[in-house]
PDB file of N, CA and C in Angstrom:
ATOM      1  N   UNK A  12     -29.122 -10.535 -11.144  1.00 54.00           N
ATOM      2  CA  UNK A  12     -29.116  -9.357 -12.008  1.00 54.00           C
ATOM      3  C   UNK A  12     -27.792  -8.624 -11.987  1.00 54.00           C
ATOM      4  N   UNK A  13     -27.866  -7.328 -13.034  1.00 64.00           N
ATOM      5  CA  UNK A  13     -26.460  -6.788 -12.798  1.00 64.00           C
ATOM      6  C   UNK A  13     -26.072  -6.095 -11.590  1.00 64.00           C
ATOM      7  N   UNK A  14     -27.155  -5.791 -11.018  1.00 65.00           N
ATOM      8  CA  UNK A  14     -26.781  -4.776  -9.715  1.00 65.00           C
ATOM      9  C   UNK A  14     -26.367  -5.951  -8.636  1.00 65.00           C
ATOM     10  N   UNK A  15     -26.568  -6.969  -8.550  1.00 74.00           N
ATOM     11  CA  UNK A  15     -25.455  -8.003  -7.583  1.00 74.00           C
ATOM     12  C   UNK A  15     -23.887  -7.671  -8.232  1.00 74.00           C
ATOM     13  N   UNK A  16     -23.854  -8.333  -9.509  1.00 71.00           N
ATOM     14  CA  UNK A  16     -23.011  -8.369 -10.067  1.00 71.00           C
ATOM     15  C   UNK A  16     -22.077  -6.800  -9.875  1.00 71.00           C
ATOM     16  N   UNK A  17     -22.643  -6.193  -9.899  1.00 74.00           N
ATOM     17  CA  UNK A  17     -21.662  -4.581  -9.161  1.00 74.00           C
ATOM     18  C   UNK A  17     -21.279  -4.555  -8.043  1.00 74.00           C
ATOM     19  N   UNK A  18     -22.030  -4.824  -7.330  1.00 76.00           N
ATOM     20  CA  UNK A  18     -22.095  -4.960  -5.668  1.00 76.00           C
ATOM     21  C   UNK A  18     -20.817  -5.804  -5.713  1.00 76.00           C
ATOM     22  N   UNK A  19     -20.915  -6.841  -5.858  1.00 79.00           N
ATOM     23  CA  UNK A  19     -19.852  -7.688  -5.643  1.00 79.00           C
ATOM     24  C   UNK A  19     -18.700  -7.358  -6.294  1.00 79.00           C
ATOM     25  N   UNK A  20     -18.863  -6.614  -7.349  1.00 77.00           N
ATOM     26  CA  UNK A  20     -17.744  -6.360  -7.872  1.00 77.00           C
ATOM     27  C   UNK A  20     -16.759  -5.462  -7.292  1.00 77.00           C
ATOM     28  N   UNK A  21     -17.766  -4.431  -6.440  1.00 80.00           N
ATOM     29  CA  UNK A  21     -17.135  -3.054  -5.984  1.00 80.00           C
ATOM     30  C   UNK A  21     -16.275  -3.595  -4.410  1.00 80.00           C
ATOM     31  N   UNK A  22     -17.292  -4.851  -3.987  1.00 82.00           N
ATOM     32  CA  UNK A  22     -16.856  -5.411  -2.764  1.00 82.00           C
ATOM     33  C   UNK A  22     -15.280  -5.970  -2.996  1.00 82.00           C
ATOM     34  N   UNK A  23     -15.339  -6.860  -3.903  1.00 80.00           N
ATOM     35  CA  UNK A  23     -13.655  -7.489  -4.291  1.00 80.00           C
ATOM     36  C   UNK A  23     -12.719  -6.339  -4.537  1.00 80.00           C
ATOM     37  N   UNK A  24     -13.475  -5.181  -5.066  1.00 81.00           N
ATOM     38  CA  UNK A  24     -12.308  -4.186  -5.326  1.00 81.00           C
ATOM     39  C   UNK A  24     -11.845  -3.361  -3.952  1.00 81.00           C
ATOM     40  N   UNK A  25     -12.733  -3.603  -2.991  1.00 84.00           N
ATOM     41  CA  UNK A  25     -12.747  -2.813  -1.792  1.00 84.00           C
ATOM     42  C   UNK A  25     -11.665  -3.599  -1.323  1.00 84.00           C
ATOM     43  N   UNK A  26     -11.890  -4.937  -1.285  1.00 83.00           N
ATOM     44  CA  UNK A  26     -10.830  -5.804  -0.382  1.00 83.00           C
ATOM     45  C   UNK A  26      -9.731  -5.850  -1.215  1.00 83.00           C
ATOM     46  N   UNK A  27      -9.505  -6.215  -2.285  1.00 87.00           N
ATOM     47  CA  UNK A  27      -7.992  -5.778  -2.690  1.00 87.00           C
ATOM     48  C   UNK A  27      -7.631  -4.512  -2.577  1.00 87.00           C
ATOM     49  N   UNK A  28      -8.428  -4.123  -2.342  1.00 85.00           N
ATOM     50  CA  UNK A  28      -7.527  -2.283  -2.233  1.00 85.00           C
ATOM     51  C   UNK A  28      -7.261  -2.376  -0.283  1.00 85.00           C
ATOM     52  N   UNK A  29      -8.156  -2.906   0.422  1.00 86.00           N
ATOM     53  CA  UNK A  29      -7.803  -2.745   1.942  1.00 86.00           C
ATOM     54  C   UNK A  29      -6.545  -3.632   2.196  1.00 86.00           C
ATOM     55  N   UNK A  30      -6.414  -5.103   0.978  1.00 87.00           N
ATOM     56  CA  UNK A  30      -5.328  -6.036   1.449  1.00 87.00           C
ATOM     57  C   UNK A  30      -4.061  -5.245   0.786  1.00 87.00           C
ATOM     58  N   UNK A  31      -3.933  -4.054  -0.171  1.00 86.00           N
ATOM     59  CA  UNK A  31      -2.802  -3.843  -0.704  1.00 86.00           C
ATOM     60  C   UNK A  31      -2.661  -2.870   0.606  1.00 86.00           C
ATOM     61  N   UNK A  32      -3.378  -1.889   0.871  1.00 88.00           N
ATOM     62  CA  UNK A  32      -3.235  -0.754   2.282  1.00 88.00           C
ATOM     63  C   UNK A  32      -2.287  -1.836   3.240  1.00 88.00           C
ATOM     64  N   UNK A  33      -3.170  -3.383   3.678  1.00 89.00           N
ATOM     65  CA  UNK A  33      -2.473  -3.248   4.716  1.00 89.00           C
ATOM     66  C   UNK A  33      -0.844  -4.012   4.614  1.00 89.00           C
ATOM     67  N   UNK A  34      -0.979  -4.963   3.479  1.00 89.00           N
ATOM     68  CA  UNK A  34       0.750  -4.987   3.150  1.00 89.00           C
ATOM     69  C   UNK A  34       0.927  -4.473   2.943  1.00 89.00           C
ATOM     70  N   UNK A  35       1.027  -3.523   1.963  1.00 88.00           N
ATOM     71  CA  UNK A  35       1.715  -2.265   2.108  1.00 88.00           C
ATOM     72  C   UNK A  35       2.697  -1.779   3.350  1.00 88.00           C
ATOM     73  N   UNK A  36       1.328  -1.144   4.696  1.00 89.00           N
ATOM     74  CA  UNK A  36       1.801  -1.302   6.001  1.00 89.00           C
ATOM     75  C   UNK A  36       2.879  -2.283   6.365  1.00 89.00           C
ATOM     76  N   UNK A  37       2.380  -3.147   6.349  1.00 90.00           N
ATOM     77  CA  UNK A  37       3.311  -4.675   6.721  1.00 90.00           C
ATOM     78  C   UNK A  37       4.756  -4.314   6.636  1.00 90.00           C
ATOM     79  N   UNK A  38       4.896  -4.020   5.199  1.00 87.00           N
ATOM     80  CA  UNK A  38       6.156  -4.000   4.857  1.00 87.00           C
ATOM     81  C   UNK A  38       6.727  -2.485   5.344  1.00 87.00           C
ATOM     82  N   UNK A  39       6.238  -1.488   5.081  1.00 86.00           N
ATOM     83  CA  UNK A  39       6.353  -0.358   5.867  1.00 86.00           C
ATOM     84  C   UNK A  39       6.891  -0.816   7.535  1.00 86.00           C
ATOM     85  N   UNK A  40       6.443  -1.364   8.375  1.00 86.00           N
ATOM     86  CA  UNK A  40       6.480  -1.453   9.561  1.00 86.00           C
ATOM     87  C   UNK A  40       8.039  -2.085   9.425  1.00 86.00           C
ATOM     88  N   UNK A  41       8.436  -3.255   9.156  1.00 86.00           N
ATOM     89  CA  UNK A  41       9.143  -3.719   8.939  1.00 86.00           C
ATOM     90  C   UNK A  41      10.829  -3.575   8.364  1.00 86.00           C
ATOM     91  N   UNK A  42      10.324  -2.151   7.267  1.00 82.00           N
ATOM     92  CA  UNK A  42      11.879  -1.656   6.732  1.00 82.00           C
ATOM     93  C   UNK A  42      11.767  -0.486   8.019  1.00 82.00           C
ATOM     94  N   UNK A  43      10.602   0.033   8.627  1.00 80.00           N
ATOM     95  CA  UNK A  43      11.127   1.014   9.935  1.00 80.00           C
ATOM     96  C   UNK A  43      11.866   0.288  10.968  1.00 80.00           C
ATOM     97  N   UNK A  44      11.348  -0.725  11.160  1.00 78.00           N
ATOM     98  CA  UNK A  44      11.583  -1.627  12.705  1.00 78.00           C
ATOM     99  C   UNK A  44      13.266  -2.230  12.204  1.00 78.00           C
ATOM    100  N   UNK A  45      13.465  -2.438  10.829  1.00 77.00           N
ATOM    101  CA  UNK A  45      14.962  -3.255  10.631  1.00 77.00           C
ATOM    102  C   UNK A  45      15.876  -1.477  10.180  1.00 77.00           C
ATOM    103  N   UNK A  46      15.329  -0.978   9.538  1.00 72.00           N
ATOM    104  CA  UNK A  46      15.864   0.461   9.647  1.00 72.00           C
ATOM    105  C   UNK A  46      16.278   1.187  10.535  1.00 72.00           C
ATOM    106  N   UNK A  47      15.069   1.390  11.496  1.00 66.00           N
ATOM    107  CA  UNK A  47      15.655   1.910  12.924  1.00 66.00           C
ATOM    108  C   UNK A  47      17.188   1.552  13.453  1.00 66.00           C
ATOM    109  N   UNK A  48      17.756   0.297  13.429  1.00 61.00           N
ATOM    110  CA  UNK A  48      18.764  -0.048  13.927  1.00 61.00           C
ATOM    111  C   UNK A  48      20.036   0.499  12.827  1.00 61.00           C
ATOM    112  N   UNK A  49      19.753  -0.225  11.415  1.00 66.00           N
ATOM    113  CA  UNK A  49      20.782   0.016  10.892  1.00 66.00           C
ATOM    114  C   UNK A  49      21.115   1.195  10.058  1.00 66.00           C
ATOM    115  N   UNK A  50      19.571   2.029   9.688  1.00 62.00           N
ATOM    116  CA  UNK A  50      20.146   3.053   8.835  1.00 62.00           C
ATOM    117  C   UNK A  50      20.106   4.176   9.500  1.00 62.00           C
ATOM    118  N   UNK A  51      20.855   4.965   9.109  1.00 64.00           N
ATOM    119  CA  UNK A  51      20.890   6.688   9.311  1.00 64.00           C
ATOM    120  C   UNK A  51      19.069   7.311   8.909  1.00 64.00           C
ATOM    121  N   UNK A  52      18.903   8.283   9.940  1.00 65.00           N
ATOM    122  CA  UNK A  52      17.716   9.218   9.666  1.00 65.00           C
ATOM    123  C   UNK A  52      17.570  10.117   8.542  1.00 65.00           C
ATOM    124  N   UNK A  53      18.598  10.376   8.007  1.00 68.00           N
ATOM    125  CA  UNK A  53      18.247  10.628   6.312  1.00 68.00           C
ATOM    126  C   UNK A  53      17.994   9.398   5.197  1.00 68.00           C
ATOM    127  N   UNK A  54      18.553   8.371   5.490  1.00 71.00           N
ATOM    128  CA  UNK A  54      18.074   7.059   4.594  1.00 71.00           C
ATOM    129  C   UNK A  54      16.738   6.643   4.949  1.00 71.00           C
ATOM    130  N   UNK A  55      16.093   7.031   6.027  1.00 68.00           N
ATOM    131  CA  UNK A  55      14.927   6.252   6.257  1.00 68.00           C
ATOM    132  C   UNK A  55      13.708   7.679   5.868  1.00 68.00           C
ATOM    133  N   UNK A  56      14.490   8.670   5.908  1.00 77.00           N
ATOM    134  CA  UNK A  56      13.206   9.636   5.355  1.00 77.00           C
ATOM    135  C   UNK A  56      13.425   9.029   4.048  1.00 77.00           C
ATOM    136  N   UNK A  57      14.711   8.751   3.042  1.00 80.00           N
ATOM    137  CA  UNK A  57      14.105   8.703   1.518  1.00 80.00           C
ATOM    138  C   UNK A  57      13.293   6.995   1.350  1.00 80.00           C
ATOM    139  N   UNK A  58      13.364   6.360   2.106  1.00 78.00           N
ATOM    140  CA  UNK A  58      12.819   5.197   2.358  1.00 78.00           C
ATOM    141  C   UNK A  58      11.171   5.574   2.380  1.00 78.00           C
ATOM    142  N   UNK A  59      10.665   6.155   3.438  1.00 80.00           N
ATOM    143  CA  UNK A  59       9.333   7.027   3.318  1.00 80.00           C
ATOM    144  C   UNK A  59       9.161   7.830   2.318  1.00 80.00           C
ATOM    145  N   UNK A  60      10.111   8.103   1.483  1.00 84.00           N
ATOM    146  CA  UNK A  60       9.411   8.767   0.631  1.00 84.00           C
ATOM    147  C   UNK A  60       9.263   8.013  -0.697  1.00 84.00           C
ATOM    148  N   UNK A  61       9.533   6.925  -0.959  1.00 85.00           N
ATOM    149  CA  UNK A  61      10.013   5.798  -2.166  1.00 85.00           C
ATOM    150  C   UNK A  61       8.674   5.180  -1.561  1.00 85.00           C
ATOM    151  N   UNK A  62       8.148   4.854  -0.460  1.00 83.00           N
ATOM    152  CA  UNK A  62       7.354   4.592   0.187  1.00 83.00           C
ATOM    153  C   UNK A  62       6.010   5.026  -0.584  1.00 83.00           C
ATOM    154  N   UNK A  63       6.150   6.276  -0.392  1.00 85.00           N
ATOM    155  CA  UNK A  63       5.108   7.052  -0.653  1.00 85.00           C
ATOM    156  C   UNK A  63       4.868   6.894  -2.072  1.00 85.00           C
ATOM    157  N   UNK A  64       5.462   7.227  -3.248  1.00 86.00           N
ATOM    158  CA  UNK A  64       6.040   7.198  -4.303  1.00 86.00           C
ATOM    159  C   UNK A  64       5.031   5.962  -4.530  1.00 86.00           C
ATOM    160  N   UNK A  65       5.441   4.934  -3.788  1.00 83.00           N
ATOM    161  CA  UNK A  65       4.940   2.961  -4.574  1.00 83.00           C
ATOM    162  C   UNK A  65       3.266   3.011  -4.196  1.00 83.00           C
ATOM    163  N   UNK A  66       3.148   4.038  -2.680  1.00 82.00           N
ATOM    164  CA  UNK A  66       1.755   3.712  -2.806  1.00 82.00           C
ATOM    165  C   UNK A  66       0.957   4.807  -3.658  1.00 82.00           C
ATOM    166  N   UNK A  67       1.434   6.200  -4.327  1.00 82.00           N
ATOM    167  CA  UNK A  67       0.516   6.559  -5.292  1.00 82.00           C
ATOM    168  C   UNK A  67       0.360   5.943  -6.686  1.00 82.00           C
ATOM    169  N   UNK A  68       1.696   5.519  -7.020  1.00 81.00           N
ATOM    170  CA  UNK A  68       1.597   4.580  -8.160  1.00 81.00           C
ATOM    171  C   UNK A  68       1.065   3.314  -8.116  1.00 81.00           C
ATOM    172  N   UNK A  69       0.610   2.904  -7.070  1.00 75.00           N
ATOM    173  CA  UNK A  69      -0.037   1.410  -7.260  1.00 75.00           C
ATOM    174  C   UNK A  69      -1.680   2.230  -6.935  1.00 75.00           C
ATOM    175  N   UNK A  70      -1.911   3.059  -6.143  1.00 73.00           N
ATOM    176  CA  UNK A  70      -3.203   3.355  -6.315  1.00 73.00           C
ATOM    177  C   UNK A  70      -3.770   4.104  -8.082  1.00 73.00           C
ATOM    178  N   UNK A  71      -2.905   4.647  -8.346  1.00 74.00           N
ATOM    179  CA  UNK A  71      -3.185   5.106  -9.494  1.00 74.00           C
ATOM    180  C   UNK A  71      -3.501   4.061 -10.729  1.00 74.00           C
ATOM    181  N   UNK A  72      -2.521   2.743 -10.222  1.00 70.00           N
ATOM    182  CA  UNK A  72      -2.711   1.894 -11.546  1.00 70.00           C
ATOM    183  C   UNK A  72      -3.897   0.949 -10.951  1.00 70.00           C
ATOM    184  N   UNK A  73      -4.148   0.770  -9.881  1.00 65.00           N
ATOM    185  CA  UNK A  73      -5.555  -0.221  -9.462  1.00 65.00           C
ATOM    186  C   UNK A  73      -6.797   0.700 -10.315  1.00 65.00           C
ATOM    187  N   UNK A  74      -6.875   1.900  -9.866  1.00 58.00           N
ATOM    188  CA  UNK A  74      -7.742   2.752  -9.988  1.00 58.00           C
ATOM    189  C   UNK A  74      -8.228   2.633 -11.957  1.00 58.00           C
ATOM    190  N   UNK A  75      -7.192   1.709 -12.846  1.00 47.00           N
ATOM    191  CA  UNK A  75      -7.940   1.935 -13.730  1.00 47.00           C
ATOM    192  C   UNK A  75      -7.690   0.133 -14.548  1.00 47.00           C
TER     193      UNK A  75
END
């Protein structure tokens, strides 16, 4: 029936939204950990904030 068919639907949307969270992270971890060494502490705040920036715009565009 349709109410599987939701269920499952809402489930796939759950997991692409937890697999974009955690690459997301991934890559987050990664420009900190190669950042730390080479950039200055004002390049890595606008880094977090470009950061921030990619994950409201990708939640905003999943969301429809």
């Amino acid at each position: 029936g349709s109410p599987d068919y939701r269920y499952s639907f809402v489930t796939l949307y759950r997991g692409k939204a937890l697999y974009n969270v955690l690459s997301t992270a991934t890559i987050a971890m990664v420009f900190f950990c190669t950042g730390e060494a080479k950039v200055g502490r004002r390049r890595r705040r606008q880094y977090s904030v470009e950061l921030g920036k990619n994950l409201l715009y990708t939640r905003s565009t999943n969301r429809g």
